[in-house]
Coordinates of C-alpha atoms in Angstrom, one line a residue:
X1 CA -33.3 104.7 274.8
X2 CA -34.2 103.9 271.2
X3 CA -34.5 100.4 269.9
X4 CA -33.8 99.6 266.3
X5 CA -35.5 96.3 265.5
X6 CA -35.5 95.0 261.9
X7 CA -39.0 93.8 261.1
X8 CA -40.2 91.8 258.1
X9 CA -44.0 92.4 257.6
X10 CA -44.0 89.7 254.9
X11 CA -42.1 87.2 257.1
X12 CA -43.6 83.9 258.5
X13 CA -43.2 85.0 262.1
X14 CA -45.8 87.4 263.7
X15 CA -44.4 90.9 264.3
X16 CA -44.8 90.5 268.1
X17 CA -42.6 87.4 267.9
X18 CA -39.9 89.2 265.8
X19 CA -39.8 91.9 268.5
X20 CA -39.7 89.4 271.3
X21 CA -36.9 87.3 269.7
X22 CA -34.8 90.4 268.8
X23 CA -35.0 91.8 272.4
X24 CA -34.3 88.4 274.0
X25 CA -31.2 87.8 271.9
X26 CA -29.9 91.2 272.7
X27 CA -30.3 90.5 276.4
X28 CA -28.7 87.2 276.2
X29 CA -25.8 88.6 274.3
X30 CA -25.3 91.4 276.9
X31 CA -26.1 94.3 274.5
X32 CA -29.1 95.3 276.6
X33 CA -28.0 95.8 280.1
X34 CA -30.0 95.8 283.4
X35 CA -29.7 99.6 283.9
X36 CA -31.0 100.4 280.4
X37 CA -34.6 101.4 280.4
X38 CA -36.5 100.2 277.4
X39 CA -38.9 102.4 275.5
X40 CA -42.5 102.1 276.7
X41 CA -44.8 99.9 274.6
X42 CA -46.5 103.0 273.2
X43 CA -43.3 104.6 272.1
X44 CA -41.8 101.5 270.7
X45 CA -45.1 100.9 268.7
X46 CA -44.8 104.5 267.3
X47 CA -41.1 104.0 266.4
X48 CA -41.7 100.6 264.6
X49 CA -45.1 101.7 263.1
X50 CA -46.9 98.7 264.6
X51 CA -49.9 98.5 266.9
X52 CA -49.4 98.9 270.6
X53 CA -50.9 95.5 271.3
X54 CA -48.1 94.0 269.2
X55 CA -45.4 95.6 271.4
X56 CA -47.4 94.8 274.6
X57 CA -47.6 91.1 273.7
X58 CA -43.9 91.0 273.0
X59 CA -43.0 92.7 276.4
X60 CA -45.5 90.5 278.3
X61 CA -43.8 87.3 276.9
X62 CA -40.4 88.6 277.8
X63 CA -41.6 89.5 281.4
X64 CA -43.3 86.1 281.8
X65 CA -40.0 84.3 280.8
X66 CA -37.9 86.6 283.0
X67 CA -35.9 88.5 280.4
X68 CA -37.6 91.8 281.3
X69 CA -38.5 93.2 284.6
X70 CA -41.5 95.6 284.8
X71 CA -40.8 98.2 287.5
X72 CA -43.8 100.2 288.5
X73 CA -43.8 103.9 287.4
X74 CA -40.4 103.4 285.9
X75 CA -40.7 101.1 283.0
X76 CA -39.2 97.9 281.5
X77 CA -35.5 96.9 282.3
X78 CA -33.5 93.9 281.1
X79 CA -33.1 91.2 283.8
X80 CA -29.7 90.4 285.3
X81 CA -28.4 87.2 283.6
X82 CA -24.7 87.8 283.6
X83 CA -22.5 85.4 285.5
X84 CA -24.8 82.4 285.0
X85 CA -24.9 79.4 282.6
X86 CA -25.2 80.7 279.1
X87 CA -28.4 79.4 277.4
X88 CA -28.2 77.4 274.2
X89 CA -30.0 78.7 271.1
X90 CA -31.7 76.0 269.1
X91 CA -32.3 76.5 265.5
X92 CA -35.9 75.5 264.4
X93 CA -36.9 74.8 268.0
X94 CA -39.5 77.5 268.6
X95 CA -42.4 76.6 270.7
X96 CA -45.5 75.8 268.6
X97 CA -48.3 78.3 268.4
X98 CA -51.6 77.6 268.3
X99 CA -54.5 56.2 289.9
X100 CA -55.2 58.0 293.1
X101 CA -53.6 61.3 292.2
X102 CA -55.1 64.6 293.1
X103 CA -54.5 67.6 291.0
X104 CA -53.0 66.3 287.8
X105 CA -54.3 62.9 286.8
X106 CA -56.6 61.5 289.5
X107 CA -59.5 62.5 291.8
X108 CA -58.4 61.8 295.3
X109 CA -56.2 63.8 297.8
X110 CA -52.4 63.4 297.5
X111 CA -51.7 64.2 301.1
X112 CA -55.2 64.9 302.6
X113 CA -58.8 63.7 301.8
X114 CA -60.9 65.0 299.0
X115 CA -62.9 68.2 300.0
X116 CA -66.6 68.2 300.0
X117 CA -68.1 66.0 302.7
X118 CA -71.7 64.7 302.4
X119 CA -73.3 67.7 300.7
X120 CA -74.6 67.3 297.1
X121 CA -72.1 68.8 294.7
X122 CA -73.3 71.0 291.9
X123 CA -69.8 72.0 290.7
X124 CA -66.5 70.2 291.4
X125 CA -63.5 72.5 290.7
X126 CA -61.1 69.6 290.6
X127 CA -57.6 70.5 289.3
X128 CA -57.5 66.9 287.9
X129 CA -60.4 67.5 285.4
X130 CA -59.9 67.5 281.6
X131 CA -62.4 68.1 278.8
X132 CA -63.3 64.9 277.0
X133 CA -66.2 66.3 275.2
X134 CA -64.0 67.4 272.3
X135 CA -61.8 64.3 272.2
X136 CA -61.5 63.0 268.6
X137 CA -63.1 59.6 269.3
X138 CA -63.9 58.8 265.7
X139 CA -60.3 59.5 264.6
X140 CA -58.9 57.3 267.5
X141 CA -61.3 54.5 266.7
X142 CA -60.4 54.7 263.0
X143 CA -56.7 54.5 263.7
X144 CA -57.2 51.7 266.2
X145 CA -59.2 49.6 263.6
X146 CA -56.5 50.2 261.0
X147 CA -53.7 49.2 263.3
X148 CA -55.4 46.0 264.4
X149 CA -56.0 45.1 260.7
X150 CA -52.4 45.2 260.0
X151 CA -51.0 41.7 259.7
X152 CA -47.6 42.6 261.2
X153 CA -46.4 39.9 263.6
X154 CA -43.6 42.0 265.1
X155 CA -46.3 44.3 266.7
X156 CA -47.3 41.4 269.0
X157 CA -43.7 40.8 270.2
X158 CA -42.1 42.5 273.2
X159 CA -40.3 45.1 271.2
X160 CA -37.6 47.6 272.3
X161 CA -37.4 48.2 276.1
X162 CA -37.3 51.9 275.5
X163 CA -40.4 51.8 273.4
X164 CA -40.9 51.6 269.6
X165 CA -38.5 53.6 267.6
X166 CA -41.3 55.1 265.5
X167 CA -43.0 56.6 268.6
X168 CA -39.7 57.8 270.0
X169 CA -39.0 59.6 266.8
X170 CA -42.5 61.2 266.8
X171 CA -42.1 62.4 270.4
X172 CA -38.6 63.7 269.6
X173 CA -39.9 65.7 266.7
X174 CA -42.8 67.1 268.7
X175 CA -40.6 68.0 271.7
X176 CA -38.0 69.7 269.5
X177 CA -40.6 71.8 267.6
X178 CA -43.0 72.5 270.4
X179 CA -40.9 72.6 273.5
X180 CA -37.3 73.4 272.3
X181 CA -36.0 70.0 273.7
X182 CA -32.7 68.8 272.2
X183 CA -32.4 65.1 272.1
X184 CA -32.2 62.0 269.9
X185 CA -34.8 59.2 269.9
X186 CA -32.1 57.1 271.6
X187 CA -32.4 59.2 274.7
X188 CA -36.1 58.8 275.1
X189 CA -37.7 56.0 277.3
X190 CA -41.4 55.4 277.0
X191 CA -43.4 54.1 280.1
X192 CA -46.8 53.5 281.3
X193 CA -47.3 56.5 283.4
X194 CA -45.2 58.9 285.4
X195 CA -44.8 56.5 288.4
X196 CA -43.0 53.8 286.5
X197 CA -40.6 56.3 284.9
X198 CA -39.9 57.9 288.3
X199 CA -39.2 54.4 289.8
X200 CA -36.8 53.7 286.9
X201 CA -35.1 57.0 287.4
X202 CA -34.8 56.3 291.1
X203 CA -32.7 53.2 290.2
X204 CA -30.5 55.2 287.9
X205 CA -29.9 57.9 290.3
X206 CA -29.2 55.5 293.3
X207 CA -31.2 55.3 296.5
X208 CA -28.7 57.4 298.4
X209 CA -29.3 60.4 296.2
X210 CA -31.2 63.1 298.1
X211 CA -34.0 64.9 296.1
X212 CA -34.9 68.4 296.6
X213 CA -38.6 69.3 295.7
X214 CA -40.7 72.5 295.6
X215 CA -43.0 72.8 298.5
X216 CA -45.9 72.7 297.9
X217 CA -45.6 70.1 295.0
X218 CA -47.0 67.3 293.0
X219 CA -47.6 64.7 295.7
X220 CA -47.4 61.6 293.5
X221 CA -43.7 62.3 292.7
X222 CA -43.0 62.9 296.4
X223 CA -44.7 59.6 297.2
X224 CA -42.7 57.6 294.7
X225 CA -39.3 59.0 295.7
X226 CA -40.1 58.5 299.4
X227 CA -41.2 55.0 298.7
X228 CA -38.0 54.2 296.9
X229 CA -36.0 55.2 299.9
X230 CA -34.8 58.7 298.8
X231 CA -34.4 61.4 301.3
X232 CA -36.7 64.2 300.1
X233 CA -35.9 67.8 301.0
X234 CA -38.8 70.4 300.9
X235 CA -37.6 73.7 299.3
X236 CA -39.5 76.9 299.6
X237 CA -40.7 79.1 296.8
X238 CA -41.0 82.9 296.0
X239 CA -42.6 84.7 293.1
X240 CA -40.0 83.2 290.8
X241 CA -40.4 79.6 292.0
X242 CA -37.8 77.2 293.4
X243 CA -35.5 78.9 296.0
X244 CA -32.1 77.8 294.6
X245 CA -30.4 79.6 297.5
X246 CA -31.6 76.9 299.9
X247 CA -30.0 74.1 298.0
X248 CA -26.5 75.0 299.3
X249 CA -27.6 73.9 302.8
X250 CA -29.0 70.5 301.6
X251 CA -27.2 67.2 300.7
X252 CA -29.3 66.9 297.6
X253 CA -27.9 65.4 294.4
X254 CA -31.0 66.1 292.3
X255 CA -33.7 68.7 292.2
X256 CA -37.3 68.0 290.9
X257 CA -38.8 71.2 289.4
X258 CA -41.7 72.2 287.2
X259 CA -40.3 75.4 285.6
X260 CA -42.9 75.9 282.8
X261 CA -45.9 75.8 285.1
X262 CA -45.4 74.8 288.7
X263 CA -48.0 72.6 290.3
X264 CA -49.9 73.7 292.3
X265 CA -48.7 77.3 292.4
X266 CA -48.9 78.0 288.7
X267 CA -45.6 79.9 288.7
X268 CA -43.6 80.3 285.5
X269 CA -39.9 80.2 286.4
X270 CA -38.0 83.2 284.8
X271 CA -34.8 82.8 282.8
X272 CA -32.5 83.9 285.6
X273 CA -33.8 81.4 288.1
X274 CA -33.6 78.7 285.5
X275 CA -29.9 79.5 284.9
X276 CA -29.3 79.6 288.6
X277 CA -30.6 76.0 288.8
X278 CA -28.3 75.0 285.9
X279 CA -25.4 76.6 287.6
X280 CA -26.2 74.6 290.8
X281 CA -26.4 71.4 288.8
X282 CA -23.1 72.0 287.0
X283 CA -21.2 73.0 290.0
X284 CA -20.7 69.4 291.2
X285 CA -20.4 66.1 289.2
X286 CA -23.4 63.9 289.2
X287 CA -26.0 66.5 290.1
X288 CA -29.2 66.5 288.0
X289 CA -32.3 68.5 287.5
X290 CA -35.6 66.5 286.9
X291 CA -37.9 68.7 284.8
X292 CA -41.5 67.7 285.0
X293 CA -43.2 69.4 282.0
X294 CA -46.6 68.1 282.6
X295 CA -49.0 70.6 281.0
X296 CA -46.8 73.1 279.1
X297 CA -49.1 72.8 276.1
X298 CA -51.7 75.0 277.6
X299 CA -50.7 78.6 277.9
X300 CA -53.2 81.4 277.0
X301 CA -51.1 84.5 276.8
X302 CA -48.2 84.8 274.5
X303 CA -46.2 81.7 273.4
X304 CA -45.5 78.5 275.5
X305 CA -42.4 79.0 277.6
X306 CA -39.6 76.8 276.3
X307 CA -38.3 73.9 278.3
X308 CA -35.4 74.1 280.7
X309 CA -33.8 71.2 279.0
X310 CA -33.3 73.3 275.9
X311 CA -31.0 75.7 277.9
X312 CA -28.9 72.8 279.3
X313 CA -25.5 72.3 277.6
X314 CA -23.9 70.2 280.4
X315 CA -26.2 67.1 280.1
X316 CA -27.7 67.7 283.6
X317 CA -31.5 68.0 282.8
X318 CA -33.8 64.9 282.9
X319 CA -36.9 65.9 281.0
X320 CA -40.2 64.2 281.8
X321 CA -43.5 64.5 280.0
X322 CA -46.9 62.8 279.7
X323 CA -49.9 62.6 277.4
X324 CA -52.3 62.5 280.4
X325 CA -53.3 66.2 280.1
X326 CA -52.8 66.7 276.4
X327 CA -54.9 63.7 275.3
X328 CA -56.4 61.7 278.3
X329 CA -55.3 60.1 281.5
X330 CA -56.3 56.6 280.3
X331 CA -53.7 56.7 277.6
X332 CA -51.1 56.0 280.3
X333 CA -48.1 56.9 278.2
X334 CA -45.3 59.1 279.6
X335 CA -41.8 59.7 278.4
X336 CA -38.4 60.6 279.9
X337 CA -35.4 62.1 278.1
X338 CA -32.2 61.0 279.8
X339 CA -28.9 63.0 279.5
X340 CA -26.1 61.0 278.0
X341 CA -24.4 60.0 281.3
X342 CA -27.6 58.5 282.7
X343 CA -28.4 56.9 279.3
X344 CA -25.2 55.0 279.5
X345 CA -26.1 53.9 283.1
X346 CA -29.5 52.8 281.8
X347 CA -27.9 50.7 279.1
X348 CA -25.6 49.1 281.6
X349 CA -28.0 48.4 284.5
X350 CA -31.7 48.8 283.5
X351 CA -32.2 47.9 279.9
X352 CA -33.3 44.4 280.9
X353 CA -36.7 45.9 281.9
X354 CA -39.3 45.3 279.3
X355 CA -41.5 48.2 277.9
X356 CA -44.6 48.8 280.0
X357 CA -46.7 50.2 277.2
X358 CA -48.5 47.9 274.7
X359 CA -47.0 47.9 271.3
X360 CA -50.5 48.2 269.8
X361 CA -51.2 51.3 271.9
X362 CA -47.7 52.6 270.8
X363 CA -48.6 52.2 267.2
X364 CA -52.0 53.9 267.6
X365 CA -50.4 56.9 269.4
X366 CA -47.6 57.1 266.8
X367 CA -50.1 57.4 264.0
X368 CA -52.3 59.8 266.0
X369 CA -49.2 62.1 266.2
X370 CA -47.6 61.6 262.8
X371 CA -50.9 62.0 260.8
X372 CA -51.6 65.4 262.5
X373 CA -54.4 64.5 264.7
X374 CA -52.5 65.3 267.9
X375 CA -51.6 68.8 266.8
X376 CA -55.1 69.6 265.7
X377 CA -56.5 68.3 269.0
X378 CA -54.0 70.4 270.9
X379 CA -55.0 73.5 269.0
X380 CA -58.7 72.8 269.6
X381 CA -58.2 72.1 273.3
X382 CA -56.1 75.3 273.7
X383 CA -59.0 77.3 272.4
X384 CA -61.5 75.4 274.6
X385 CA -59.5 75.7 277.7
X386 CA -58.8 79.3 277.1
X387 CA -62.5 80.0 276.8
X388 CA -63.2 78.3 280.1
X389 CA -60.2 80.1 281.7
X390 CA -61.4 83.5 280.5
X391 CA -64.9 82.8 281.6
X392 CA -63.9 81.8 285.1
X393 CA -61.7 84.9 285.5
X394 CA -64.5 87.2 284.3
X395 CA -67.0 85.6 286.7
X396 CA -64.5 85.8 289.7
X397 CA -63.7 89.5 289.0
X398 CA -66.2 90.8 291.8
X399 CA -64.0 88.9 294.3
X400 CA -60.8 90.8 293.6
X401 CA -61.4 93.2 296.5
X402 CA -61.2 90.2 299.0
X403 CA -59.1 87.7 297.0
X404 CA -56.0 87.7 295.0
X405 CA -56.2 85.5 291.8
X406 CA -52.9 83.7 291.1
X407 CA -51.6 81.2 288.5
X408 CA -53.7 82.5 285.6
X409 CA -52.9 82.3 281.9
X410 CA -51.7 78.8 281.9
X411 CA -52.6 75.2 283.0
X412 CA -56.1 74.1 283.9
X413 CA -56.6 75.7 287.4
X414 CA -56.2 79.0 289.2
X415 CA -55.8 79.9 292.9
X416 CA -57.7 82.2 295.1
X417 CA -55.8 83.7 298.0
X418 CA -57.7 85.5 300.7
X419 CA -56.8 89.0 301.6
X420 CA -59.0 89.4 304.8
X421 CA -57.7 86.6 306.9
X422 CA -60.1 83.9 305.7
X423 CA -58.8 80.4 306.6
X424 CA -58.6 77.7 304.0
X425 CA -60.8 75.4 306.0
X426 CA -63.5 78.0 306.3
X427 CA -63.5 78.5 302.6
X428 CA -63.6 74.8 301.7
X429 CA -66.3 74.1 304.3
X430 CA -68.6 77.0 303.2
X431 CA -68.2 76.1 299.6
X432 CA -69.1 72.5 300.2
X433 CA -72.3 73.5 302.1
X434 CA -73.2 75.6 299.0
X435 CA -72.7 72.6 296.7
X436 CA -69.2 73.5 295.4
X437 CA -66.1 71.5 295.9
X438 CA -62.8 73.4 296.0
X439 CA -59.4 72.3 297.1
X440 CA -57.1 73.7 299.8
X441 CA -53.5 74.4 299.1
X442 CA -52.3 72.9 302.3
X443 CA -53.0 69.4 300.9
X444 CA -50.1 69.8 298.6
X445 CA -47.4 70.4 301.2
X446 CA -45.1 67.5 301.9
X447 CA -45.7 67.7 305.6
X448 CA -48.9 68.7 307.2
X449 CA -46.9 70.3 310.0
X450 CA -44.6 72.1 307.7
X451 CA -46.8 74.8 306.4
X452 CA -48.6 77.8 307.7
X453 CA -52.4 78.4 307.1
X454 CA -52.5 79.5 303.5
X455 CA -56.0 80.9 303.1
X456 CA -55.6 79.6 299.5
X457 CA -57.8 77.3 297.4
X458 CA -57.5 75.8 294.0
X459 CA -60.2 76.0 291.3
X460 CA -59.7 73.7 288.4
X461 CA -61.9 74.3 285.3
X462 CA -60.7 71.7 282.7
X463 CA -63.4 69.1 283.4
X464 CA -66.3 71.5 283.7
X465 CA -68.8 72.7 281.2
X466 CA -69.2 76.4 280.8
X467 CA -72.6 76.1 282.4
X468 CA -71.1 74.3 285.4
X469 CA -68.5 77.1 285.6
X470 CA -71.2 79.7 285.7
X471 CA -73.2 77.8 288.4
X472 CA -70.1 77.1 290.6
X473 CA -68.7 80.6 290.3
X474 CA -72.1 82.1 291.0
X475 CA -72.3 80.1 294.2
X476 CA -68.8 81.1 295.2
X477 CA -69.6 84.8 294.7
X478 CA -72.5 84.4 297.2
X479 CA -70.5 82.8 299.9
X480 CA -67.1 84.5 299.4
X481 CA -68.5 87.9 298.8
X482 CA -70.2 88.1 302.2

């Protein structure tokens, strides 16, 4: 079939984005149907008089978001979206372009012990690592000094329980522009870390609410919900992420998901699966989806995938984010966007809790965001992490005959899955003896007895220098290529 796509070479949007947006809109509106085969990237490029890399980038973004399906030897076809919750288009909300927690903010094991033993470690591929070498310390110090010089007595009072309005406005503007989140500052609650917000959310949902979670998952959230008395239901995953079909058999009133980049599997949930989740939530009063959007800023191919919350028109998505990956874990500032029904419940039963974040820290962070330092830092770190990501993948390429590389092009870690029957423990043990610390996937399952031997390990690269990546990858090639 032929595609007529109006392009504006002088427009503000890149040509690949114009193509991507046009095809996505046509699929959403039902004008492009699943049985219609789209032209190849080469043919579309010829018809539109653009480079093939432009059409390839547009198609790859559509495939990653689940609007297109690439069928081997047949071509590209629109995904089936009919019969599900219709997504909400948001004007001006395009994604922006360029404790003891293991895997996301800490250094220890969530369920198991840290890998490595007593051997000297030359390279630690911890998924928790971040790059602080490029942190704008001078700007942070300058803002801090300026804030402390301000003779504003109100800054030393308790302040709003939800957090300072100025910071909530800055977060709202960032989320709307960069993540496609639709909310007002009144819906945002700021807290000192993810755990506090999860405990507050537990009170709002009620202890009797069962919570379904992806398995494997982010262990700290599992721990908090379990400690608060919730029954937690492990749910399996396939190549599209959370298996919504399993929810019908569970007495769960909420589902905790990471659709933009699932931890630890690195899966990006396609549009159809997202809409299935929204359909499940809207099928029964009082059901909610808890969207953990912990590292969505770091995507290295195409644009960042918009948040699930932006597709929600039924007030069923609770959006959670943090500055731990984007800035630094020590900032200890997270935020939660409550849908209106839960916001009213919060005002009635939980607003008496004082804010857990210092107002001085809130003021510093507000200025860091509003004065443009945060955006510049993100752009710099995106490039920095992309360089480390590309370097690691290039060094691991000789292992592709024996291992499948998963979870690439986003986040701060990749997975290696053995093809030849290697056990996870063998891989971790041999790497430790060679001076390399890697992390087994089994440690992220909710129950040690509830998983099969995965033969899969995680390699985080965020906290390593390029030289350390080269050293560690070189050692891995020696022991895993045997």
